[in-house]
Each structure stands twice: as C-alpha cells, then as structure tokens.
Coordinates of C-alpha atoms and ligand atoms in Angstrom, one line a residue:
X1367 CA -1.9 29.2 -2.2
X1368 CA -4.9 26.9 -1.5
X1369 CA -3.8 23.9 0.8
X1370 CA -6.2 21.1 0.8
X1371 CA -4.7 21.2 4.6
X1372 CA -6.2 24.6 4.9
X1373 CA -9.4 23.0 5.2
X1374 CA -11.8 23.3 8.1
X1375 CA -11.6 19.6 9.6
X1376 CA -15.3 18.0 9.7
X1377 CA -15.3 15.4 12.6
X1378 CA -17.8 12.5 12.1
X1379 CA -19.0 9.9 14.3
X1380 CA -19.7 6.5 12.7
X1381 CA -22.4 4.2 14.8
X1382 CA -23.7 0.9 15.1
X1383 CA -25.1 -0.2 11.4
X1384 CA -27.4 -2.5 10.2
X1385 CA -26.2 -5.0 8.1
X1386 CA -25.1 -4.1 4.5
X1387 CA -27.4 -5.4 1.8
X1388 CA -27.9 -4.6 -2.1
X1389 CA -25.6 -3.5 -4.6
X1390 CA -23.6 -1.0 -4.7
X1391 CA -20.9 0.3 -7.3
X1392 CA -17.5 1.9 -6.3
X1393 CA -16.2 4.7 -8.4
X1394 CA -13.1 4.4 -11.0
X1395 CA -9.5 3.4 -9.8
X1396 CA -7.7 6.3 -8.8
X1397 CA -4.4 5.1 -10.2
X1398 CA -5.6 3.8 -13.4
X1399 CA -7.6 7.4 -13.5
X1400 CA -4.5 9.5 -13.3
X1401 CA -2.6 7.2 -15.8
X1402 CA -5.3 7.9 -18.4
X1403 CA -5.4 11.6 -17.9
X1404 CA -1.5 11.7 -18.6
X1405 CA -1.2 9.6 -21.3
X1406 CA -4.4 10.9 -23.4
X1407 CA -2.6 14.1 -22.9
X1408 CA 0.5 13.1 -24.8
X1409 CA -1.6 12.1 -27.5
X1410 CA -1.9 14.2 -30.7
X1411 CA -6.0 13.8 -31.4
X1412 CA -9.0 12.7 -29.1
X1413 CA -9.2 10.5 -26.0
X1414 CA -12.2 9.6 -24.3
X1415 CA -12.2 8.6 -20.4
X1416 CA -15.8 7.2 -18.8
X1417 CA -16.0 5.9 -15.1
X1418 CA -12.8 8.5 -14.6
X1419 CA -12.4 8.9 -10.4
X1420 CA -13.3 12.4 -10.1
X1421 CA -11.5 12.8 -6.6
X1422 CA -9.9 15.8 -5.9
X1423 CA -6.3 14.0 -6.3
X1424 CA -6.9 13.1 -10.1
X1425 CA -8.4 16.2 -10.5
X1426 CA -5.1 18.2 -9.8
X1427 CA -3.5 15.5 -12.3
X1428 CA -5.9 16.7 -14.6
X1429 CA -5.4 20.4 -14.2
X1430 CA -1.8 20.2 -14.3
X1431 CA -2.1 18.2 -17.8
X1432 CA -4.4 21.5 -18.7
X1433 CA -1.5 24.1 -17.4
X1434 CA 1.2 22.1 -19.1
X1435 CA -1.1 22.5 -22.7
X1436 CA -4.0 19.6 -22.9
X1437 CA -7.1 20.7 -23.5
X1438 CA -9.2 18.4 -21.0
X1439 CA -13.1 18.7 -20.6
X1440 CA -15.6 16.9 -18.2
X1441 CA -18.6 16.8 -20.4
X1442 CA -22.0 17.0 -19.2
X1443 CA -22.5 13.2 -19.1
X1444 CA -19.6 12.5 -17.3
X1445 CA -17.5 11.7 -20.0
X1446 CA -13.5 13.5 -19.7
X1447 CA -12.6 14.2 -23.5
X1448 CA -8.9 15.0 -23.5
X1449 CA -7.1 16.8 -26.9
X1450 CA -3.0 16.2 -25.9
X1451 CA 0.0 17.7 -27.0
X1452 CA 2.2 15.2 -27.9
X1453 CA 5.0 13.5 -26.6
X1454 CA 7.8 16.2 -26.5
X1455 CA 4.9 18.7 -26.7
X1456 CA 4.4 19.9 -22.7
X1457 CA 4.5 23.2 -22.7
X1458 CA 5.6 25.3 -19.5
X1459 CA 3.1 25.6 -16.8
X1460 CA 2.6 29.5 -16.1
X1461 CA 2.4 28.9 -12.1
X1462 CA 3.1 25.8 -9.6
X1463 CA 1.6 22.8 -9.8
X1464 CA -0.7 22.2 -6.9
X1465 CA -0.7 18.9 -6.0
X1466 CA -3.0 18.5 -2.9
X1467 CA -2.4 15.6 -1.2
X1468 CA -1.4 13.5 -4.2
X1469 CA 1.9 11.6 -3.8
X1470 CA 0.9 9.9 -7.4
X1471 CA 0.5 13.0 -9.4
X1472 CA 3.4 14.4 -7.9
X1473 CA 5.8 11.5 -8.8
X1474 CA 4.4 10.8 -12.3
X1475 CA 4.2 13.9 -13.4
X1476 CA 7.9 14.5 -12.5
X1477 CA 8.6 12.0 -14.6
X1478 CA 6.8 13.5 -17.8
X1479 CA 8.6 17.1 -17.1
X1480 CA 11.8 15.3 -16.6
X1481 CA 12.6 15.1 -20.4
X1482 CA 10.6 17.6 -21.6
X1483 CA 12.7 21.3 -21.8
X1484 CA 10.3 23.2 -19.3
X1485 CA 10.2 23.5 -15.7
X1486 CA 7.7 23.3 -12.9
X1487 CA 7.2 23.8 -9.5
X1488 CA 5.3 20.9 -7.2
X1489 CA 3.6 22.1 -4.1
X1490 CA 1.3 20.3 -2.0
X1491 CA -0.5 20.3 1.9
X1492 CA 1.0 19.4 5.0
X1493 CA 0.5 15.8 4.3
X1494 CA 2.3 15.4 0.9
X1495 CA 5.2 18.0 1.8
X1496 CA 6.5 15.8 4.4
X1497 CA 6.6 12.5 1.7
X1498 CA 10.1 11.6 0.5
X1499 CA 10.6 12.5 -3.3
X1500 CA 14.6 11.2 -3.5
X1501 CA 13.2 8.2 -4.5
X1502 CA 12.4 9.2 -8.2
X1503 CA 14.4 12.3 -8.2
X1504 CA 17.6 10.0 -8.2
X1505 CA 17.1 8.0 -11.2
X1506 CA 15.2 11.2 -13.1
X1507 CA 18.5 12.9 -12.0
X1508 CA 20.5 10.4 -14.0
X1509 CA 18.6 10.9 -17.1
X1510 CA 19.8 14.9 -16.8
X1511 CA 16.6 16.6 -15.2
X1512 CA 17.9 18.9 -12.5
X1513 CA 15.8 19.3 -9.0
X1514 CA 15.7 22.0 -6.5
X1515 CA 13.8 20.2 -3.4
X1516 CA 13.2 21.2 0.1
X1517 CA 15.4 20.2 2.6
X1518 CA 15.0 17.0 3.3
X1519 CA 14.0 16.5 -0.5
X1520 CA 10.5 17.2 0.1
X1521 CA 8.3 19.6 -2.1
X1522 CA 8.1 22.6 -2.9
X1523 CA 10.5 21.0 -5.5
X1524 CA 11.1 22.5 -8.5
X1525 CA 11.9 20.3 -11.4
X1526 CA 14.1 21.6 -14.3
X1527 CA 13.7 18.9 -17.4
X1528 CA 15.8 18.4 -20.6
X1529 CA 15.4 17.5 -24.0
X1530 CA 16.7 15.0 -24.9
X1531 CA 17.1 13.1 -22.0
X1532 CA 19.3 10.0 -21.5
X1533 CA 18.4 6.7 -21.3
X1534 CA 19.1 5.0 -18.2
X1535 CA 18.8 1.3 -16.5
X1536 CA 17.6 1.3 -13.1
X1537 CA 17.0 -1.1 -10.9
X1538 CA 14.0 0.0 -8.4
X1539 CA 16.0 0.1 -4.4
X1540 CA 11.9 0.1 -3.5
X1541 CA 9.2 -1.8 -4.6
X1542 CA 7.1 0.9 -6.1
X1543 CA 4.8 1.1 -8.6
X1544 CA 5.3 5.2 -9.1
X1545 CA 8.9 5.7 -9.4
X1546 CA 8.6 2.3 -11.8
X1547 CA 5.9 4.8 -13.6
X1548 CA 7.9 7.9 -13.0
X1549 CA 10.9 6.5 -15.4
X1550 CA 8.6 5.0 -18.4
X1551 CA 7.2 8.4 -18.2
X1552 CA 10.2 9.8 -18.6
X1553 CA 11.1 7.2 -21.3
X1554 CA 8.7 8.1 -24.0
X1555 CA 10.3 11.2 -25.1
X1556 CA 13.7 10.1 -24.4
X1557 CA 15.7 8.9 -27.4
X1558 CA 17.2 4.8 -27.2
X1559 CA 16.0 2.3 -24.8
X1560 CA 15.1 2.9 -20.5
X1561 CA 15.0 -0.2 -18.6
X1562 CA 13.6 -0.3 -15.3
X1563 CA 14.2 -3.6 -13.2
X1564 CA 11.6 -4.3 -11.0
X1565 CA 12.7 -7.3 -8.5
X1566 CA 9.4 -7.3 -6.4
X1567 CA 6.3 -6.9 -8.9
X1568 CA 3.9 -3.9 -8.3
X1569 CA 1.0 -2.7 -9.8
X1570 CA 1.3 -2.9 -13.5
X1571 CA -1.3 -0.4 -15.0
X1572 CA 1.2 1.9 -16.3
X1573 CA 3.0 -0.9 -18.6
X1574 CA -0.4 -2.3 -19.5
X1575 CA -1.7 1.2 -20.6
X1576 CA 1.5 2.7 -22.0
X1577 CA 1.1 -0.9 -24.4
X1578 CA -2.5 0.2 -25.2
X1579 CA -1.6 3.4 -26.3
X1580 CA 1.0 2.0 -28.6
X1581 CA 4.0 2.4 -26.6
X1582 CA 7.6 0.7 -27.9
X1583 CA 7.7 -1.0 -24.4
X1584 CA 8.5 -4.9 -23.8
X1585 CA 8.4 -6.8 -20.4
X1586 CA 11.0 -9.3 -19.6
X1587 CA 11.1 -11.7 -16.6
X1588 CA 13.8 -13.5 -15.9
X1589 CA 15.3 -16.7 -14.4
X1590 CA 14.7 -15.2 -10.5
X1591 CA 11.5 -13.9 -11.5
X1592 CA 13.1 -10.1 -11.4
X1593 CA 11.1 -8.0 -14.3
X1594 CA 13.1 -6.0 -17.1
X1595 CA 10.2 -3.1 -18.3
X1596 CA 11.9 -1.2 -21.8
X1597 CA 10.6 1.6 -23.1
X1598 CA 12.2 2.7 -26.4
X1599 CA 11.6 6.4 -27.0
X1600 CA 10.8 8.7 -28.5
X1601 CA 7.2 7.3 -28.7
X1602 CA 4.3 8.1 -30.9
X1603 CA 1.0 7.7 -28.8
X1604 CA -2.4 6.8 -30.2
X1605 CA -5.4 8.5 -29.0
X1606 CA -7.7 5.6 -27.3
X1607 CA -11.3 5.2 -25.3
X1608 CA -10.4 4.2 -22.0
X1609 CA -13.1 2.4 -19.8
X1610 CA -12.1 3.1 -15.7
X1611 CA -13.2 0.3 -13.9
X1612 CA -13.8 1.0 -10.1
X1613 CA -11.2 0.6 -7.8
X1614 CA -10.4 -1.7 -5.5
X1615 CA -9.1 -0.1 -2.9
X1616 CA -12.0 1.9 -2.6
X1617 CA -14.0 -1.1 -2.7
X1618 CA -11.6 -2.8 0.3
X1619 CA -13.8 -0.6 2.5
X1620 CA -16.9 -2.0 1.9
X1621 CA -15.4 -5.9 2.0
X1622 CA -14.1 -5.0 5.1
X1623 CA -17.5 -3.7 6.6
X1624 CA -19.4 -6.7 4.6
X1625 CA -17.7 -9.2 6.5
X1626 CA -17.7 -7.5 10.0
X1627 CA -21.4 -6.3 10.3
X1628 CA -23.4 -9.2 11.3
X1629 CA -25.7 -10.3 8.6
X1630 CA -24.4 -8.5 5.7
X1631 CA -24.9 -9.8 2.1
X1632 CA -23.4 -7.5 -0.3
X1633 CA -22.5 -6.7 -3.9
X1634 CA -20.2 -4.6 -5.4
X1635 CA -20.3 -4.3 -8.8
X1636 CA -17.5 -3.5 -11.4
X1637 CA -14.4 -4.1 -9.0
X1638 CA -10.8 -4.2 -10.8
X1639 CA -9.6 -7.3 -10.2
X1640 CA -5.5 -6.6 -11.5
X1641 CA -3.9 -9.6 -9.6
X1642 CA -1.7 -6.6 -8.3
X1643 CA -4.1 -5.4 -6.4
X1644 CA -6.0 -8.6 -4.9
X1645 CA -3.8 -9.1 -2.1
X1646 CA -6.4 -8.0 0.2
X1647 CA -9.4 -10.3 -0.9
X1648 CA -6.6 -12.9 -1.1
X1649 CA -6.0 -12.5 2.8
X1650 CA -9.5 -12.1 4.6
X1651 CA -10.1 -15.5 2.3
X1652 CA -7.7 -17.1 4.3
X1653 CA -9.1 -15.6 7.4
X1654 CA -12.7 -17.2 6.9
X1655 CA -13.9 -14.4 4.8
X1656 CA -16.9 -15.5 2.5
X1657 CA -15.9 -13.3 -0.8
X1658 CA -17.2 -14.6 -4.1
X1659 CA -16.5 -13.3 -7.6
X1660 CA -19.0 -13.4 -9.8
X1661 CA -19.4 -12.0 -13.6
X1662 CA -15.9 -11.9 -14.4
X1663 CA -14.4 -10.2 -17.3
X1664 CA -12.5 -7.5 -18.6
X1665 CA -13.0 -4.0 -19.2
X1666 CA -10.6 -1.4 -20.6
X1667 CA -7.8 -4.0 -20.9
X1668 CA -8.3 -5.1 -16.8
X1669 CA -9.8 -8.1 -15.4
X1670 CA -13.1 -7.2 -13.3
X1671 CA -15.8 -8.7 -11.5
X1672 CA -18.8 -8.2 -9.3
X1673 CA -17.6 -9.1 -5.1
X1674 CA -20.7 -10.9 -3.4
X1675 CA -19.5 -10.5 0.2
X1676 CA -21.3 -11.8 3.3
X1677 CA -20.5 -11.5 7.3
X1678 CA -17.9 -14.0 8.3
X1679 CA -16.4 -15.1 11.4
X1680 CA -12.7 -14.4 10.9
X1681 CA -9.7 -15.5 12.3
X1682 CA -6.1 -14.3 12.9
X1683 CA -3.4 -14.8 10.7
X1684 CA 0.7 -13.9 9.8
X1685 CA 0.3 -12.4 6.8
X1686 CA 2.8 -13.3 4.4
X1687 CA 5.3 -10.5 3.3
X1688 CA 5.3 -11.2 0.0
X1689 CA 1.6 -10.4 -0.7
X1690 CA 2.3 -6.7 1.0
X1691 CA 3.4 -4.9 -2.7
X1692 CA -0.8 -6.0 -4.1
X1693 CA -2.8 -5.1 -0.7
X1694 CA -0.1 -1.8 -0.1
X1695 CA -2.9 0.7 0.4
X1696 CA -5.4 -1.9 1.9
X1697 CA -3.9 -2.4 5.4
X1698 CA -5.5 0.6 7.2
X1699 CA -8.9 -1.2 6.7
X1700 CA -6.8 -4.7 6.8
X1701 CA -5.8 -3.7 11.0
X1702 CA -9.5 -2.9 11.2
X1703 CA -10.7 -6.5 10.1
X1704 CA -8.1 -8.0 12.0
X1705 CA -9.6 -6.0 15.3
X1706 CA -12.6 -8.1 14.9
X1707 CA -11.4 -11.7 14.2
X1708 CA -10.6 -14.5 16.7
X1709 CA -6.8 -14.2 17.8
X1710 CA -3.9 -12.7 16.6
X1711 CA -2.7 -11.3 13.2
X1712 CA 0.6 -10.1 12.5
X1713 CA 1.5 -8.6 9.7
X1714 CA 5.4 -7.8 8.7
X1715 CA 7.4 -5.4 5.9
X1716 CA 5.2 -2.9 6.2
X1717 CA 8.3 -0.1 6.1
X1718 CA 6.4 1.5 2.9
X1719 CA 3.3 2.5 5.2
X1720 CA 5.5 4.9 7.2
X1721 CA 5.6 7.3 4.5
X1722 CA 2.2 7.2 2.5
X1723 CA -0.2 10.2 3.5
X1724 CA 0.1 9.6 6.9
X1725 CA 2.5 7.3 8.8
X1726 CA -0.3 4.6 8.2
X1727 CA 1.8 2.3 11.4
X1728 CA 1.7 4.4 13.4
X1729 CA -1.7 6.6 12.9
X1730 CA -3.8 3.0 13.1
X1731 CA -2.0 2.2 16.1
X1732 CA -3.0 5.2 18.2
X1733 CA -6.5 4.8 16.3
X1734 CA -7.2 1.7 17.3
X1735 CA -5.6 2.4 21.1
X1736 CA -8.2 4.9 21.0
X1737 CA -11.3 2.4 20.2
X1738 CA -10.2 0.0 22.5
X1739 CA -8.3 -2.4 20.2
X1740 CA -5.0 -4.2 21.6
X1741 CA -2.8 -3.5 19.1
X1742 CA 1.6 -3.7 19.7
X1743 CA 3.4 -1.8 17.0
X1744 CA 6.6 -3.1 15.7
X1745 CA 8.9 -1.4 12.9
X1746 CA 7.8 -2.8 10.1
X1747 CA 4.4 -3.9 11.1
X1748 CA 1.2 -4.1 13.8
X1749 CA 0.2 -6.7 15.9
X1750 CA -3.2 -7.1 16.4
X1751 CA -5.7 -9.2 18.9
X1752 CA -9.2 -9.2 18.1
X1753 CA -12.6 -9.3 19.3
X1754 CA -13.3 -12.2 18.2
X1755 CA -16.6 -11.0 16.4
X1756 CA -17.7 -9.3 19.4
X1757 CA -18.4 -5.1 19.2
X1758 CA -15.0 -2.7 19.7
X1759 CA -15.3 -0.8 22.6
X1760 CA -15.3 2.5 20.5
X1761 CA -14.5 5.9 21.3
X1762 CA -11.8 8.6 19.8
X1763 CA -11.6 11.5 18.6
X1764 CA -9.1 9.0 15.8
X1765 CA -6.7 11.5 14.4
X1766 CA -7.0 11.3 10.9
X1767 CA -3.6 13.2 10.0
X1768 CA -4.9 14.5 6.5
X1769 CA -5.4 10.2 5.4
X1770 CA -8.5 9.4 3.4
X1771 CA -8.1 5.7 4.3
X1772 CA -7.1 6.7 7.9
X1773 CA -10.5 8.4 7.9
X1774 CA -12.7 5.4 5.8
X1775 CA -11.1 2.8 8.4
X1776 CA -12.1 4.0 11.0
X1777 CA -15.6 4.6 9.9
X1778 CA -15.8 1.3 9.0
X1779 CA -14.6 -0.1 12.9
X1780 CA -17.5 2.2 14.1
X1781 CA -19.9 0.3 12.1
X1782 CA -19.2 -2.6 15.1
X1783 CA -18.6 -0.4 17.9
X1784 CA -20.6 -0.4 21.4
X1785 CA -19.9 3.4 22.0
X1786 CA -19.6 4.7 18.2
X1787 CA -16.2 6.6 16.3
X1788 CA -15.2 9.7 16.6
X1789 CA -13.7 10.5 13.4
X1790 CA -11.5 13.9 14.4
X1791 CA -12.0 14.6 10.1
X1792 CA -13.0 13.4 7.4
X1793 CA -12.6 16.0 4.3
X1794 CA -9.5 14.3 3.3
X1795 CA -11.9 11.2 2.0
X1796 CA -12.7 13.5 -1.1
X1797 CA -9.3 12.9 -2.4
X1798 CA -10.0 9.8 -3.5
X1799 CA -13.6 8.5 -2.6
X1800 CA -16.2 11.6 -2.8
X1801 CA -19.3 9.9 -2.2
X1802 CA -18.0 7.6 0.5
X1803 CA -19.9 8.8 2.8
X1804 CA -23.6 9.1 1.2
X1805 CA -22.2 5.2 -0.5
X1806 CA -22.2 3.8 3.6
X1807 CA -25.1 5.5 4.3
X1808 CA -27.0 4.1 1.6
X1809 CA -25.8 0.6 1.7
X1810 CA -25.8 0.4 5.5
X1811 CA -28.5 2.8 7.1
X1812 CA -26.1 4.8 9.3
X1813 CA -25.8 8.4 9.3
Ligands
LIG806 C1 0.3 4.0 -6.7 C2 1.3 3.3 -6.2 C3 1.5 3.0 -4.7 C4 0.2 3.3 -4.0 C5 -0.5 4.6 -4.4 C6 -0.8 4.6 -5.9 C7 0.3 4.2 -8.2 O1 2.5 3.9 -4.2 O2 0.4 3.4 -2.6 O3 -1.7 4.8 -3.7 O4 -0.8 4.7 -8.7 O5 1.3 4.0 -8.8 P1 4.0 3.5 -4.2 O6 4.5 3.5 -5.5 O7 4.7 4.5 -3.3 O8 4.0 2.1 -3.5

C-alpha cells in the first residue's frame, strides 16, 4: 500500500532572507477544493473547478470520487471537469480508499458513504491513522451506517453505509467544521430533515456550497447565538462552475514572514477572506501588524481580497479563546510570530491542536526549544516570550512529524534566524501547498 509516510524525509535548512517584496498568489483553499470535488460529483451533468488546490490531499479526494464512479479530469489548462453520479448514485469502490494524510477527506467522505448502500475501506499514513475518527462515526452511527475501526477508532476503518438512512439531530460535542460537513453530507441522500446544531460557529463553506448547488438546507441562529444547519434530503444537485479562491491558511505563511523580515512590503493576491477563517489577520492586527486589504470582492460565492503586508514590530498578546474555531490551523505559524514580538503571548483552548496531523502543542513546543525560543506548554495552549524583533537563535533538526504547517513554520522562523533551520522534512508540505517552497524562494531570495 503506498504510505505518504513511506516517503524518504527531505531535510531543509531555511536561512536568513531578504525582505519579501512583490506579489505573489497563493494556490486554492484546500477545504473549499475538496468540497467542490464532492459535491460536483453528486451532480448528474458537468461541473467545472478553476484555481482547484492540487495538493496531494485533495487529490486522494478526488480519486476516491473517481473509484466511487465520477468521472473527474484535470484538463490541460488546469481546469478539473467533473461528470457525477448523483446523489444516491456512489457506486462501490473496488479497493480501499487511500487517504494520505487527509483527516478532511477521510471524515467527509465518510459522511457521503454513510447513506449510500456500498462500503469502503479508509486507510491512511502514520500521521492520519493515529487521528480520532469517533467523532463523526458516532452521529453517522445514529443514522444506521455501521463502522469497523481500529482499536482505538482509528483507520483502517471500514465504513458499511445504508440506504435510506435516518435523519438525525445532533448537536456538535466539538467545534468542528468536518463532522458539521460529515452529517450534511450524509443528509442529502437521506429522506426527511438532519439538523446539526452547531454552538460554536466554524467554517461555513460546506453550507454555503451545498446552497449553491441547490441544496434544501436552511440556517437558523438562535436566541444564544447557537446555529440550527437542516438539510432536507433526498437532494437534487445542480451541476455549477466553481471559482477556488486561494486559501488562507496557505497564505498565513507568507503574513507571518511579511511582518517578521525586516523591510518586507508584500502582496498576496486573491486571499479568501470567509470571516471563518480571519482569525489570524484579526490577531497579529492587534499585535502591531500592518495588514491591509485591498480590492475586495467576491469570487465563487466567498469574500476575497488582495493582503498588502509590511514588517511590523509586534507585541505580545492573550489571545482570546473565542477567535480559536477561525485561526484553528493558523497557530503553528501564529507561535512563530509570537517568538519574534516584544513580550509574552498566551494563547488558551487550544485542546483541538493535539490531534490535527501532528500534536501541533506539543511538536511547536519542542520546535521552537530547539531554535532557541522560551516557550512553556500548558494543556490547552503555549506560552510564548519573544525576541522582541531581534533574530531567533536558530538551530534544529525541528521534527516535522508528517505536518505540512509544522514544516512551513518553521521555515518561516528560519527566515529571522542567526544560525539558520534545520527542517528534519519537508515532503509533507505537498499535501497542501506544492509550490511552497519555489513561492519563498521567489518572493524572498532564500534557497
Ligand atoms: C477543515 C476543518 C478543520 C481544519 C481542517 C479543514 C475542513 O478541522 O483543521 O484543516 O475543511 O472542514 P476540524 O473540523 O477538525 O476542526
């Protein structure tokens, strides 16, 4: 079976750059990307996907939407033209589903075999076979799909759906935005009405697209602000044109190295701007960073604009617990910006980040011991005192632990380091950012 974590690790060592100047574009949002593979595919008819992420963790979205029937093409001008089968038309995938290192695949796609009558095996590497899948087995359990999970409840799992399903209300125990998904998945070929209730708000690009695609689904908030998502099944699905735009968390990277490297002036162009997913440019604001949005507007149904970021002196903060849910997959890069402010930031209800593809706590805590950072880690969160704008001390190797952002962050920190970063490897950044690498070099000079 080919492992992602079968890979050869290929160490890096990120120096001292020059500031970062120009413009530069991002590439497409990796969860908006694996939502329009899925749902094109339960379309009868054409879709048509531009600015798609074409990171080797929507790719194995994409060919398990092939194995399970859709006929789904990269043409030559980079254009994904996707012919679906339907809702209630999956067919049964003739082998496992490799999942790589994708936690979102995995869960969402669970979802969409849960009430259809086939079943499938998830595998995936070292990484994702550790990551806790109870979460939406439970309430995919309650609409009658039957699981078979490792112990522990970890993949290989193998998922037996059922057709029809039965509706269910659930109200999330976790703020998160892919067992939310999982469920409305689920929903559109279940008969009656699924509720999910949602009391801390996460990323909504799954109710926004399932709406575009002409989805029976109605969002209700209520007196204490908790949201009711329904879903009424079974749906019909148009087939639509879906523009990606580029994603902010890959862009969190370069804002982060913007504001750190002395004399950096920087655009990025095209950045989803989904108030779900701001949190992070909403936090080095109140830190002193100088971010400005320019050109903004909206493209494929989400707000966008072009980020003109320039080098800051930034200070600790407490970061707010409530802004976690939109910055969730931002605070790898977050620890490194707070390594170089003035003082100390603390940052709280950070459970979630112990089981993303790495224990993201812990990992940046021994990352940033090894670079010379003072860092304290607590249960739910890290403690940080920075440099006050003056260069980290450096070093490694950084353990990367199969984590893409693991692996981008610490680039970044070496950007502003006296004795440069070892990166131990940084393969896993092809899951969700290809060109990272040849993207810093160009914008920043390094090698
Ligand atoms: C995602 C939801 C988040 C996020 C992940 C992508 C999505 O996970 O960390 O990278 O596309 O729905 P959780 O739902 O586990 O918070």
């Amino acid at each position: 079976m080919a492992h992602s974590a079968d890979h050869a690790p290929v160490p890096c060592r990120f120096g001292t750059s020059a500031a970062l100047t120009g413009a530069i574009r991002v590439p497409g949002d990796k969860s908006i990307s694996h939502r329009a593979l899925m749902l094109s595919a339960l379309c009868v008819g054409r879709s048509r996907i531009t600015g798609l992420l074409e990171g080797e963790d929507v790719l194995a979205t994409a060919a398990a939407m092939r194995a399970m029937g859709a006929d789904v093409v990269r043409d030559d001008d980079g254009v994904w033209t996707v012919h679906g089968v339907g809702v209630g038309g999956l067919m049964q995938p003739p082998q496992a589903l490799e999942m790589g290192n994708s936690g979102t695949s995995t869960r969402l796609l669970m979802g969409l075999v849960a009430s259809h009558p086939i079943t499938a095996m998830f595998t995936g590497d070292a990484s994702l076979s550790r990551r806790p899948m109870a979460r939406v087995t439970d309430p995919l359990g309650e609409m009658g799909a039957q699981f078979n999970a490792s112990p522990g409840g970890t993949l290989p799992l193998m998922v037996r759906g059922i057709s029809p399903a039965v509706p269910i209300s659930y109200r999330l125990p976790v703020a998160s935005a892919q067992v939310k998904s999982a469920i409305l998945l689920a929903a559109l070929n279940t008969p009656g009405t699924t509720t999910v209730i949602e009391p801390v708000a996460t990323r909504d690009h799954s109710e926004k697209m399932l709406k575009g695609f002409g989805a029976d689904l109605t969002v209700e908030t209520d007196a204490d602000g908790v949201r009711h998502i329904s879903v009424t099944g079974p749906c019909d699905l148009k087939p639509q044109n879906i523009e990606v735009p580029g994603d902010p968390s890959s862009a969190a990277f370069f804002i982060v190295a913007a504001l750190i490297v002395p004399g950096s002036d920087l655009v990025i162009e095209n950045v989803g701007m989904n108030v779900t997913r701001t949190g992070l440019i909403t936090v080095l604001e109140q830190m002193g960073g100088r971010i400005e949005r320019l050109n903004e507007r909206t493209v494929g149904g989400e707000p966008v604009a072009d980020l003109r970021v320039r080098a800051s002196a930034l200070h600790g903060i407490t970061v707010d617990p409530a802004i976690v849910p939109s910055m969730v997959d931002e605070f790898p890069v977050f620890f490194v910006a707070a390594a170089c402010a003035s003082g100390t930031t603390v940052t709280s209800g950070l459970d979630e980040l112990r089981v993303k593809e790495s224990d993201r706590l812990a990992t940046m805590a021994r990352g940033l011991e090894a670079i010379g950072v003072s860092v304290k880690e607590c249960e739910d969160g890290l403690v940080i005192t920075g440099s006050g704008g003056v260069t980290l001390r450096g070093g490694g190797p950084v353990a990367t632990l199969l984590d893409h952002r693991i692996a981008m962050s610490f680039a970044i920190a070496g950007l502003v380091s006296q004795d440069g970063v070892e990166v131990d490897d940084t393969a896993p950044i092809a899951t969700s950012f290809p060109d990272f690498l040849a993207l810093l070099e160009s914008s920043t000079g390094a090698t």
